[in-house]
mmCIF file of C-alpha atoms and ligand atoms in Angstrom:
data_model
loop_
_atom_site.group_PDB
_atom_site.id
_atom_site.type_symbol
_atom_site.label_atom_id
_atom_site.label_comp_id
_atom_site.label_asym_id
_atom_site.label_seq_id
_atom_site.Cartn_x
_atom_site.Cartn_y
_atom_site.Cartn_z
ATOM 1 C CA UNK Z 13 54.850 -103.729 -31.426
ATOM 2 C CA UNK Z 14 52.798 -100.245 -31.174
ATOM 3 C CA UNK Z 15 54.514 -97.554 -31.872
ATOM 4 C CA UNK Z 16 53.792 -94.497 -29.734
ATOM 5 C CA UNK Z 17 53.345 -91.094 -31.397
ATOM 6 C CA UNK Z 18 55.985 -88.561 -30.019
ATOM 7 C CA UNK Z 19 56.619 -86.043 -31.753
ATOM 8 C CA UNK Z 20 55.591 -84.065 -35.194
ATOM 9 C CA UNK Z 21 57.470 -81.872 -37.225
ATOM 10 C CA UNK Z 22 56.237 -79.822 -40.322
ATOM 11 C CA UNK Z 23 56.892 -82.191 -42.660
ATOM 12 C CA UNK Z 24 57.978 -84.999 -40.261
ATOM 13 C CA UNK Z 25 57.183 -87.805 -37.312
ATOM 14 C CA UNK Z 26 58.758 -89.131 -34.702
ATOM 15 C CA UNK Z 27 57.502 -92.249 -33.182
ATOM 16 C CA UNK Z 28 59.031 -94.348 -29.937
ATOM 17 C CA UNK Z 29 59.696 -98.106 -31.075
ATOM 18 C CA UNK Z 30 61.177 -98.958 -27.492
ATOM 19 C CA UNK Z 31 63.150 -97.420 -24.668
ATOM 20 C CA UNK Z 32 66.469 -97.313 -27.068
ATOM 21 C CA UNK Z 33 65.053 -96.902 -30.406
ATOM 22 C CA UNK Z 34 63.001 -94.308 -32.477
ATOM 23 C CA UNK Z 35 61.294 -94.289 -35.924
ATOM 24 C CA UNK Z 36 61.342 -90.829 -37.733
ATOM 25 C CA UNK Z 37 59.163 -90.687 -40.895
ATOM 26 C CA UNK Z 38 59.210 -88.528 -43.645
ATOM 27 C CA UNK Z 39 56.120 -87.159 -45.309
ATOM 28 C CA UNK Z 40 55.501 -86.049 -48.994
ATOM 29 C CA UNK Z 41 54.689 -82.853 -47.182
ATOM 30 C CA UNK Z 42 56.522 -79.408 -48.515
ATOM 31 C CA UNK Z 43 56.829 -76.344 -46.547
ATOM 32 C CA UNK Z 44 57.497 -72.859 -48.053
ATOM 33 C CA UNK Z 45 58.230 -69.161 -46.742
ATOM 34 C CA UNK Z 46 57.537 -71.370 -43.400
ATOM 35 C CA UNK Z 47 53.635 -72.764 -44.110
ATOM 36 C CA UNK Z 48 52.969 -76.619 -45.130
ATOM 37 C CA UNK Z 49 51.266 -76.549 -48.290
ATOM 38 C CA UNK Z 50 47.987 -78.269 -48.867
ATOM 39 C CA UNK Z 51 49.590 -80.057 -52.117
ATOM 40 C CA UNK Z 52 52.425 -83.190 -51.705
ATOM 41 C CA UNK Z 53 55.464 -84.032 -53.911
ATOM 42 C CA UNK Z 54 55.002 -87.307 -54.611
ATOM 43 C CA UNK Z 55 58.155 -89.348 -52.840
ATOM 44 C CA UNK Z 56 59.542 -86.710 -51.367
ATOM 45 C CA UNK Z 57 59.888 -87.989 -48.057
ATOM 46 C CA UNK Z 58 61.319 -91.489 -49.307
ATOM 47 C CA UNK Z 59 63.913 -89.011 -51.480
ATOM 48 C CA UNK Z 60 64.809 -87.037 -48.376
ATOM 49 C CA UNK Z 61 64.876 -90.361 -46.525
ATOM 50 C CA UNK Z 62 67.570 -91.617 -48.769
ATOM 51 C CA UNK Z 63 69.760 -88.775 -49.266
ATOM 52 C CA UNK Z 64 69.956 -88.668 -45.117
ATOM 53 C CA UNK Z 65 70.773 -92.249 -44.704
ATOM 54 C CA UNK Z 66 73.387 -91.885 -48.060
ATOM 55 C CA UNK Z 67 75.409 -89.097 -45.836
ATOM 56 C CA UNK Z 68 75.378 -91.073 -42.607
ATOM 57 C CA UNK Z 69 76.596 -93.874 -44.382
ATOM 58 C CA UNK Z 70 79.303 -91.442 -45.879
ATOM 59 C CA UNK Z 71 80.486 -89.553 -42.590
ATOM 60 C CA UNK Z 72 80.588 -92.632 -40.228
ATOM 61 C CA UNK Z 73 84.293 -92.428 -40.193
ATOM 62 C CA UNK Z 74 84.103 -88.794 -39.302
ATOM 63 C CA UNK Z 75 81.082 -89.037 -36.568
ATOM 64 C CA UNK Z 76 78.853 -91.527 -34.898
ATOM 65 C CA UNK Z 77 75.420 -91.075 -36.226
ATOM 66 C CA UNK Z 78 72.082 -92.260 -34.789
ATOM 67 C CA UNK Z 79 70.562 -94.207 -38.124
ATOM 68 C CA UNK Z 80 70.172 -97.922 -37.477
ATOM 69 C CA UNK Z 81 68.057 -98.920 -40.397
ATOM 70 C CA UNK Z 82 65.879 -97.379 -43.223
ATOM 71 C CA UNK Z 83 62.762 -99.027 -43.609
ATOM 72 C CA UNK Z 84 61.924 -100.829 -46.512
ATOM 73 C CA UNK Z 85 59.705 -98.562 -47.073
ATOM 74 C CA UNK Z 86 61.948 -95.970 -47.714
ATOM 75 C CA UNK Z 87 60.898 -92.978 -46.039
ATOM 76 C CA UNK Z 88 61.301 -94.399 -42.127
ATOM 77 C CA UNK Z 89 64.577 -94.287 -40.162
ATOM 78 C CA UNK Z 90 64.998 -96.634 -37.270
ATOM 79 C CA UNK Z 91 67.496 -94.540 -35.412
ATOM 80 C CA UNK Z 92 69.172 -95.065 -31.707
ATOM 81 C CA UNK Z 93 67.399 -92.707 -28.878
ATOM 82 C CA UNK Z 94 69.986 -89.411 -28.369
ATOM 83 C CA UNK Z 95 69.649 -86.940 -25.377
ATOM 84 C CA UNK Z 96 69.613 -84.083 -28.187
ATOM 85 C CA UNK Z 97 71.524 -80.864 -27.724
ATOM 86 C CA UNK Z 98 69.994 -77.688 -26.703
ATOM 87 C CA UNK Z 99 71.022 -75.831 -29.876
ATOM 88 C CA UNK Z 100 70.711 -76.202 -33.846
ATOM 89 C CA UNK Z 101 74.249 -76.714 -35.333
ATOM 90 C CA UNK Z 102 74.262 -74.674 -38.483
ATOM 91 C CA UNK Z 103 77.534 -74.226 -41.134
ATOM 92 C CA UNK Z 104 77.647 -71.586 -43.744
ATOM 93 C CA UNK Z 105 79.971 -71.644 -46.767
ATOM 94 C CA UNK Z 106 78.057 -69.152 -48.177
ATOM 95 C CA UNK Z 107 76.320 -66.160 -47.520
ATOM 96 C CA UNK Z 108 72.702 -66.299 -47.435
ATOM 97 C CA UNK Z 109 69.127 -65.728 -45.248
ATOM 98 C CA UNK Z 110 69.980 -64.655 -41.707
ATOM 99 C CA UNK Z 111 73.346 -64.443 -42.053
ATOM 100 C CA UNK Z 112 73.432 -62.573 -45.136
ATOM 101 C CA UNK Z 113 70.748 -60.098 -43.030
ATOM 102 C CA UNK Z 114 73.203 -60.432 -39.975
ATOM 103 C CA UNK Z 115 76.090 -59.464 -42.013
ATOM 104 C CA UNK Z 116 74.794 -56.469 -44.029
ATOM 105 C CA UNK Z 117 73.734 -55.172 -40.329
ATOM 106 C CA UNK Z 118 77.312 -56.057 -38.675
ATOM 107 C CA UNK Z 119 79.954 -56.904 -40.646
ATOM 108 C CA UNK Z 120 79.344 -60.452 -38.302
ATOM 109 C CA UNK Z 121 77.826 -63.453 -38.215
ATOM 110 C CA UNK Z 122 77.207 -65.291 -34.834
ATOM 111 C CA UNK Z 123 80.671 -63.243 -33.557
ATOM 112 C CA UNK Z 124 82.263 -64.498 -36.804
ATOM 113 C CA UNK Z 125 83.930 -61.418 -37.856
ATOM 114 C CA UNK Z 126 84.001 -61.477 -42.032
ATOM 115 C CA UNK Z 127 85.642 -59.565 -44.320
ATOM 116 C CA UNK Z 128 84.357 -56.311 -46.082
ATOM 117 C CA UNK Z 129 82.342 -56.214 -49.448
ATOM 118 C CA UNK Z 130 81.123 -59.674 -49.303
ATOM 119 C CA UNK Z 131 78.019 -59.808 -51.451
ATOM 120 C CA UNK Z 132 74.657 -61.642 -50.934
ATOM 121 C CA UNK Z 133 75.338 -65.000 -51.438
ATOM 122 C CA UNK Z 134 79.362 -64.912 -51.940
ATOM 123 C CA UNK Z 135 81.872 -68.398 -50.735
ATOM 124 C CA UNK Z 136 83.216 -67.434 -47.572
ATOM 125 C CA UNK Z 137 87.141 -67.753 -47.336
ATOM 126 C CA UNK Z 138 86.247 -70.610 -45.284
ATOM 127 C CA UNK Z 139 83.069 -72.420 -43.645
ATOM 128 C CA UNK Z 140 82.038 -70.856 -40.477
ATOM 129 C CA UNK Z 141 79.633 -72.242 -37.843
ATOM 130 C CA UNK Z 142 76.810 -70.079 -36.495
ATOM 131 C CA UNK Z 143 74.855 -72.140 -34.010
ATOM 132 C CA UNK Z 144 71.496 -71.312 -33.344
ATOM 133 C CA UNK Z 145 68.367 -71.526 -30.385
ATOM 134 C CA UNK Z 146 66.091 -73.806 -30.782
ATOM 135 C CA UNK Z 147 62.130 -71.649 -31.139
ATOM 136 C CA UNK Z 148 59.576 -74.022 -30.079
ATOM 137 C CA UNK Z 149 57.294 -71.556 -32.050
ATOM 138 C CA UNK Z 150 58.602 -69.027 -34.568
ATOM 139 C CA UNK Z 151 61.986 -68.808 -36.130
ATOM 140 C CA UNK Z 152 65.443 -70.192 -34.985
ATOM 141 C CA UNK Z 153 67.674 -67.585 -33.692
ATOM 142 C CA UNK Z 154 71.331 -67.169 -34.076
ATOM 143 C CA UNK Z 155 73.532 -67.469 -30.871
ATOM 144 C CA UNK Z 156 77.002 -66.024 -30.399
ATOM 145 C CA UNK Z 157 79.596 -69.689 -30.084
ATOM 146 C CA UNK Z 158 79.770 -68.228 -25.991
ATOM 147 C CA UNK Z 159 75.934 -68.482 -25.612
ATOM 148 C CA UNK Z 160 76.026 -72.009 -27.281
ATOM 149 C CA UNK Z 161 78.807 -72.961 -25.293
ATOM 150 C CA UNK Z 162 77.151 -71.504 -21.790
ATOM 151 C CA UNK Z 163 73.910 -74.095 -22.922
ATOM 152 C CA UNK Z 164 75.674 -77.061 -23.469
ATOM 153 C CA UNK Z 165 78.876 -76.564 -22.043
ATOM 154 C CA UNK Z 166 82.297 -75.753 -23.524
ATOM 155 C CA UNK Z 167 83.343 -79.472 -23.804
ATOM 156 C CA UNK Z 168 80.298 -80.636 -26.221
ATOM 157 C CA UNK Z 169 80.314 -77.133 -27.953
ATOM 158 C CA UNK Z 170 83.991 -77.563 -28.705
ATOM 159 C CA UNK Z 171 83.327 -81.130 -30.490
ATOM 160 C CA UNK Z 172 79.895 -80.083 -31.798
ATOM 161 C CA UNK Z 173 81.540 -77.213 -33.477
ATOM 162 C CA UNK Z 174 84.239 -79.462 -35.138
ATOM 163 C CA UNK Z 175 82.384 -82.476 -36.362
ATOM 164 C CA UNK Z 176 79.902 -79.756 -37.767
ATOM 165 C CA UNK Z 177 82.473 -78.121 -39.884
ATOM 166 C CA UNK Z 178 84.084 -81.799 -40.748
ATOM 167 C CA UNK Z 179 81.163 -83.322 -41.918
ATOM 168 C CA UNK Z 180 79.982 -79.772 -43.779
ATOM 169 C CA UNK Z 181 83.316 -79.466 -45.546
ATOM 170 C CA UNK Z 182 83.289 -83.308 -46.576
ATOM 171 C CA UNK Z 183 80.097 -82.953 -47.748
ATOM 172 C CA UNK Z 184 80.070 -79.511 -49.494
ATOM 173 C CA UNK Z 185 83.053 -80.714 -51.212
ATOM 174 C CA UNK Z 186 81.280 -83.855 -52.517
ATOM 175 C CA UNK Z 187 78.229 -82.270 -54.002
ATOM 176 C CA UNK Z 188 80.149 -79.457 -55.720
ATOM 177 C CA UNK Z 189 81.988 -82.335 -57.439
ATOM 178 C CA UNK Z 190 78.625 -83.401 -58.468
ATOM 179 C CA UNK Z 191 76.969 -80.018 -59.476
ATOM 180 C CA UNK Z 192 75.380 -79.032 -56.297
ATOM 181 C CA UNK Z 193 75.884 -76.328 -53.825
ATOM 182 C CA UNK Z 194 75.147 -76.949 -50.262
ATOM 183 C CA UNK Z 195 75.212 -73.435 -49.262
ATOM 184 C CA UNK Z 196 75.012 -73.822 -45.829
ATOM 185 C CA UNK Z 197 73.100 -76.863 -43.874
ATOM 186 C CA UNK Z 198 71.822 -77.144 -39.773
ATOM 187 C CA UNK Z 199 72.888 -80.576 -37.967
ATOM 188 C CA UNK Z 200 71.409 -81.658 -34.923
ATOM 189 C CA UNK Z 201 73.309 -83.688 -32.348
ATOM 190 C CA UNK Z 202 72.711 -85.291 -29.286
ATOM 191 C CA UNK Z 203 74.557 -87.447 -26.630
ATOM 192 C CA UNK Z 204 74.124 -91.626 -26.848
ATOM 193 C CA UNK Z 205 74.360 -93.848 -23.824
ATOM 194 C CA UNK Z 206 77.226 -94.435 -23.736
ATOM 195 C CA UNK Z 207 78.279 -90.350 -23.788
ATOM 196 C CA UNK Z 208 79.674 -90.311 -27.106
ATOM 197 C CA UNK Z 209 78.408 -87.397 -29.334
ATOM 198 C CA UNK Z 210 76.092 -88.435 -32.212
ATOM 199 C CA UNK Z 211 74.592 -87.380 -35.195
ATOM 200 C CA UNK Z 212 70.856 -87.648 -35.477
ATOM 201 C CA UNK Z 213 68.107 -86.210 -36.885
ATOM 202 C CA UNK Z 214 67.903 -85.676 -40.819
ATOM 203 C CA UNK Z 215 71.615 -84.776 -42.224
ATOM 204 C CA UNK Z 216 72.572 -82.520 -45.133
ATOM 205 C CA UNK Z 217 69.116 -83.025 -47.042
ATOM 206 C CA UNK Z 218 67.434 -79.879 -49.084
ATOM 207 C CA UNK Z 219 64.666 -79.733 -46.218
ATOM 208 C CA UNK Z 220 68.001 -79.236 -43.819
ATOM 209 C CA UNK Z 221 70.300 -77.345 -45.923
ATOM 210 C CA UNK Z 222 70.222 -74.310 -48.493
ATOM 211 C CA UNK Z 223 70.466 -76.538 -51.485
ATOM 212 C CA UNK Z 224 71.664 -74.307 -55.238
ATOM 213 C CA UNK Z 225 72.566 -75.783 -59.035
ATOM 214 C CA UNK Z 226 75.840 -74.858 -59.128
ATOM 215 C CA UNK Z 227 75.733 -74.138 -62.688
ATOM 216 C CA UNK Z 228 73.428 -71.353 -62.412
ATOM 217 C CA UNK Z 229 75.515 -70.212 -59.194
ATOM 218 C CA UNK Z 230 75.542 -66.152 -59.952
ATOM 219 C CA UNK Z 231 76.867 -64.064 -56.497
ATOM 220 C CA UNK Z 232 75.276 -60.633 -55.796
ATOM 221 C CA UNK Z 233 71.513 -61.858 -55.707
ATOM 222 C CA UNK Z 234 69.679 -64.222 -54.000
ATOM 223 C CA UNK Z 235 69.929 -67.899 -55.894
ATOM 224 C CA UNK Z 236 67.478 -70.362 -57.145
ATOM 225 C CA UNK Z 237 66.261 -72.899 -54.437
ATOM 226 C CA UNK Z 238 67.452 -76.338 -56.423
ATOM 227 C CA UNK Z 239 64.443 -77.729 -54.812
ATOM 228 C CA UNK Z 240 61.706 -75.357 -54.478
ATOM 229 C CA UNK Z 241 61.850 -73.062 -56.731
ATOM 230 C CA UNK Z 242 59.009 -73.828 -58.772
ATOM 231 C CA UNK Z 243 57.012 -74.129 -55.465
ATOM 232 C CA UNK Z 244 58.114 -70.438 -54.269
ATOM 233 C CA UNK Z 245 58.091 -68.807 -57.700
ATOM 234 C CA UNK Z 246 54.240 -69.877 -58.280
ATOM 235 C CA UNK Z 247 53.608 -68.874 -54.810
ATOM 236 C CA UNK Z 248 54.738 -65.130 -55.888
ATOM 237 C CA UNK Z 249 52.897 -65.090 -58.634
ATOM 238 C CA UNK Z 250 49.437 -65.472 -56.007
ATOM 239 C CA UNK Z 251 49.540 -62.360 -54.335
ATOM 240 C CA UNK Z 252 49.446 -64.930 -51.589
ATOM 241 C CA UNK Z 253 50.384 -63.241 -48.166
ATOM 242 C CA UNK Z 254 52.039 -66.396 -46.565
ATOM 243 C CA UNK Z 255 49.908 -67.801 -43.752
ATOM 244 C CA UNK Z 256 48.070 -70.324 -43.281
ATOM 245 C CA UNK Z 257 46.574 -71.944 -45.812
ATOM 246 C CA UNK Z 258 49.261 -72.188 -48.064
ATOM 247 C CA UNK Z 259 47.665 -72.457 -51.921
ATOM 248 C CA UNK Z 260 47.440 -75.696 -53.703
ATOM 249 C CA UNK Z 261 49.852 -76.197 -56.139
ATOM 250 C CA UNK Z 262 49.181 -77.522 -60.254
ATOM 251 C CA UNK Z 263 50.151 -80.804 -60.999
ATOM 252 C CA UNK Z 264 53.075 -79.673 -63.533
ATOM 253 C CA UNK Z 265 54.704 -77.704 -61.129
ATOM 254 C CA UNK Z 266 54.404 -80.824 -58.594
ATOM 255 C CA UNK Z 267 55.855 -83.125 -61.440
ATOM 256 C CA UNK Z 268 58.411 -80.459 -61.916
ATOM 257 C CA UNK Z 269 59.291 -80.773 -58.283
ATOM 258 C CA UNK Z 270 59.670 -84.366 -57.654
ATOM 259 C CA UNK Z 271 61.896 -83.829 -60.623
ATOM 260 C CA UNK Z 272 64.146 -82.119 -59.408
ATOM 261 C CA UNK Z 273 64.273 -84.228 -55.891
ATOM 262 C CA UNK Z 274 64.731 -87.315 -57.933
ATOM 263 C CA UNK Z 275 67.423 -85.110 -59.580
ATOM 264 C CA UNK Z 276 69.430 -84.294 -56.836
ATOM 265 C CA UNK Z 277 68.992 -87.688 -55.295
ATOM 266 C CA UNK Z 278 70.386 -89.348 -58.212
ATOM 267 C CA UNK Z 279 73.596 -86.577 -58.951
ATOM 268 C CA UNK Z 280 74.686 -86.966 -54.974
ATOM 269 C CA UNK Z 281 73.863 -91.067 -54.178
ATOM 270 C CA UNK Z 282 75.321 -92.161 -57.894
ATOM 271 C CA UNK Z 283 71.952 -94.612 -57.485
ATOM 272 C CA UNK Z 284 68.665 -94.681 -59.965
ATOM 273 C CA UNK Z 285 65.832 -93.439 -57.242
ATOM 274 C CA UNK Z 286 64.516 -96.779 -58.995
ATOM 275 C CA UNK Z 287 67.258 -98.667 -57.532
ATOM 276 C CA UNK Z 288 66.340 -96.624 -53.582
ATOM 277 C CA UNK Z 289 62.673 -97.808 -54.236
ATOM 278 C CA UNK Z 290 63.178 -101.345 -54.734
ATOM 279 C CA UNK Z 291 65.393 -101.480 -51.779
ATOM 280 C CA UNK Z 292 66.030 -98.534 -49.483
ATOM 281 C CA UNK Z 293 69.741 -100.565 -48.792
ATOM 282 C CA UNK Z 294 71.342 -99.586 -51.609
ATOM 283 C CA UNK Z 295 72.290 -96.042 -50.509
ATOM 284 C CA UNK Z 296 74.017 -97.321 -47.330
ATOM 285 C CA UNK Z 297 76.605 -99.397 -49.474
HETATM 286 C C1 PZK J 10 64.546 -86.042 -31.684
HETATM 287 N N1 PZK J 10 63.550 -84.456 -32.837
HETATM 288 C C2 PZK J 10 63.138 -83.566 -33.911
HETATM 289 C C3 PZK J 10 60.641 -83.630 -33.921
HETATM 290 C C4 PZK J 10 60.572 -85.211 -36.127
HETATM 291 C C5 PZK J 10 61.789 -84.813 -35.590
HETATM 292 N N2 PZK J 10 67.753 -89.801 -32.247
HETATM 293 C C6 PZK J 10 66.957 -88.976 -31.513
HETATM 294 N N3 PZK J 10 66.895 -89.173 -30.171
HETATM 295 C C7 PZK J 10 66.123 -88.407 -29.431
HETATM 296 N N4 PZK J 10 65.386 -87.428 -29.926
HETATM 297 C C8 PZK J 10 65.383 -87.145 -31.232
HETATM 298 C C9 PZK J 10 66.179 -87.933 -32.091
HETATM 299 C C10 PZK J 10 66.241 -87.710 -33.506
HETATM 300 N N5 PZK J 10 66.264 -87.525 -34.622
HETATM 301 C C11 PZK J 10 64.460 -85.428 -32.912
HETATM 302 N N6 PZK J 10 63.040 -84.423 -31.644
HETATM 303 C C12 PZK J 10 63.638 -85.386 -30.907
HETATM 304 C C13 PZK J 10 61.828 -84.014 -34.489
HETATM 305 C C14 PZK J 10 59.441 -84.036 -34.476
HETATM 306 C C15 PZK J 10 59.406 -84.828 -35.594
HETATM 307 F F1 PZK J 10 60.544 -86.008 -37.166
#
C-alpha cells in the first residue's frame, strides 16, 4: 500500500493512505523562536503522538475527532480525511504572546474586550477564543470572530467557537488537576463526509499549546516553557540571531528535554511512557 507524500510540517508529515484516510507522523524534530533545530529529542514525536491520541480519546463525548488508530509505532496517526477549516481555532485562559502584545496595545484581544490591569501572563475571568488566519509563510495572524465567521460562515464559526472552548475548558481543567498549565492551545477542525464538524490535526499537545509547571506559575512576567525551556534558554545564551540554522544543542540539555516530555506525558495520561512504547493502545483506554 504506498503511501503518497502530501504534506510537511516543521516538525511533522502528512501522508495519503487512501481516498478516506491519512497518516500524520510525528518527528523527533524541535522548533524554537520559529527555526527547526539541527539536534532531535529523542521520542518526542511518539510523546506528542500519545498525548494527542490520550485527549481525543478523552473529548469524544464532547466532539467527533478525526484519529482512527495510532500506529504501533507510536508516533503515526491513522486519521479520517477532513475538508479542514480556513482558520486556526485558538483558546486563551491566559494571557500570553500575541495576545498579551494585542492587549497591552488595545485593551482587546481578537474584539474580546478584557478588563483593565491585567498583567502579562494573568487567568482571564474566563477562556476566550481568538481565532486566527492561517500564513502559508510567516506567522499566524489574529482575526476578529466576524472575519472568522465571514471565511467559514456563521454556522461552522458558531460550533467551532463552542467545541473550542468545551474541549479547552475540559482539558485546562484536567491538567491543572495534574500540575500543568495549558495556557492557551490552537485546534484545527475540519468538516467529515458526512458534514459533521471534526477534530483533527494534533490536539492540546506542548507543540500545539502554551504548555507552564503550574508550580512555578508567577503572573507579571513571561513563564517558563514546561517543554522548552532548556532548548530556548541555551539558545540565549548563543548570541544566536534566530534564523536559519538553528545551533545544535548538548546532549544534557537534550536528555533534559525528553525529560521533561516524558514528564508531562506521564502527569496528564496517568501511563509509564514505558507502558505507550510497548503498545501505543494504552492511552486510548
Ligand atoms: C490536514 N494539515 C496540517 C500539514 C502535517 C500536518 N484529517 C485531516 N484531513 C485533511 N487534512 C488534514 C487533516 C489533518 N490532520 C492537516 N494539513 C491537512 C499538516 C503538514 C504536515 F503533519
Amino acid at each position: 500500500m504506498p503511501e503518497v507524500h502530501v504534506g510537511s510540517g516543521k516538525v511533522r508529515e502528512l501522508y495519503a493512505l487512501d481516498d478516506e484516510r491519512l497518516l500524520l507522523v510525528a518527528s523527533d524534530r524541535i522548533s524554537t523562536f520559529d527555526v527547526v533545530l539541527p539536534t532531535e529529542i529523542p521520542d518526542k514525536g511518539r510523546v506528542l503522538t500519545g498525548l494527542s491520541g490520550f485527549w481525543f480519546a478523552r473529548t469524544r463525548e464532547i466532539c467527533p475527532n478525526h484519529l482512527l488508530a495510532l500506529r504501533p509505532d507510536g508516533r503515526s496517526t491513522e486519521c479520517r480525511r477532513l475538508e479542514m477549516l480556513a482558520i486556526e481555532c485558538v483558546v486563551r485562559g491566559y494571557l500570553s504572546g500575541s495576545g498579551w502584545k494585542d492587549y497591552r496595545a488595545t485593551g482587546t484581544v481578537c474584539g474580546h474586550e478584557l478588563p483593565d490591569g491585567l498583567v502579562e501572563s494573568a487567568r482571564l475571568p474566563e477562556p476566550i477564543f481568538t481565532p486566527a488566519t492561517k500564513a502559508t509563510s510567516g506567522h499566524d495572524e489574529n482575526i476578529t470572530r466576524e472575519q472568522a465567521a465571514e471565511l467559514v460562515g456563521p454556522e461552522l464559526f458558531a460550533e467551532a467557537e463552542r467545541l473550542s472552548l468545551a474541549l479547552y475548558s475540559f482539558a485546562a481543567e484536567y491538567a491543572l488537576e495534574r500540575g500543568i498549565i495549558i495556557a492557551d492551545t490552537k485546534f484545527e477542525f475540519g468538516v467529515d463526509a458526512e458534514g459533521r464538524l471534526t477534530l483533527g490535526d494534533e490536539a492540546l499537545t506542548p507543540d500545539s499549546s502554551r504548555v507552564w509547571p503550574a508550580d512555578e506559575y508567577e503572573p507579571g512576567g513571561a513563564q517558563p516553557s514546561f517543554d522548552k525551556q532548556f532548548v530556548r534558554d541555551y539558545c540565549e545564551t548563543l548570541g544566536w540571531d534566530k534564523t536559519e540554522p538553528g545551533p545544535e544543542i548538548p546532549s544534557d540539555l537534550v536528555a533534559g528535554t525528553r525529560a521533561r516530555y516524558v514528564e508531562a506525558f506521564e502527569q496528564l495520561t496517568g501511563s509509564p511512557f514505558a507502558a505507550y512504547v510497548a503498545d501505543p493502545a494504552v492511552v486510548l483506554a
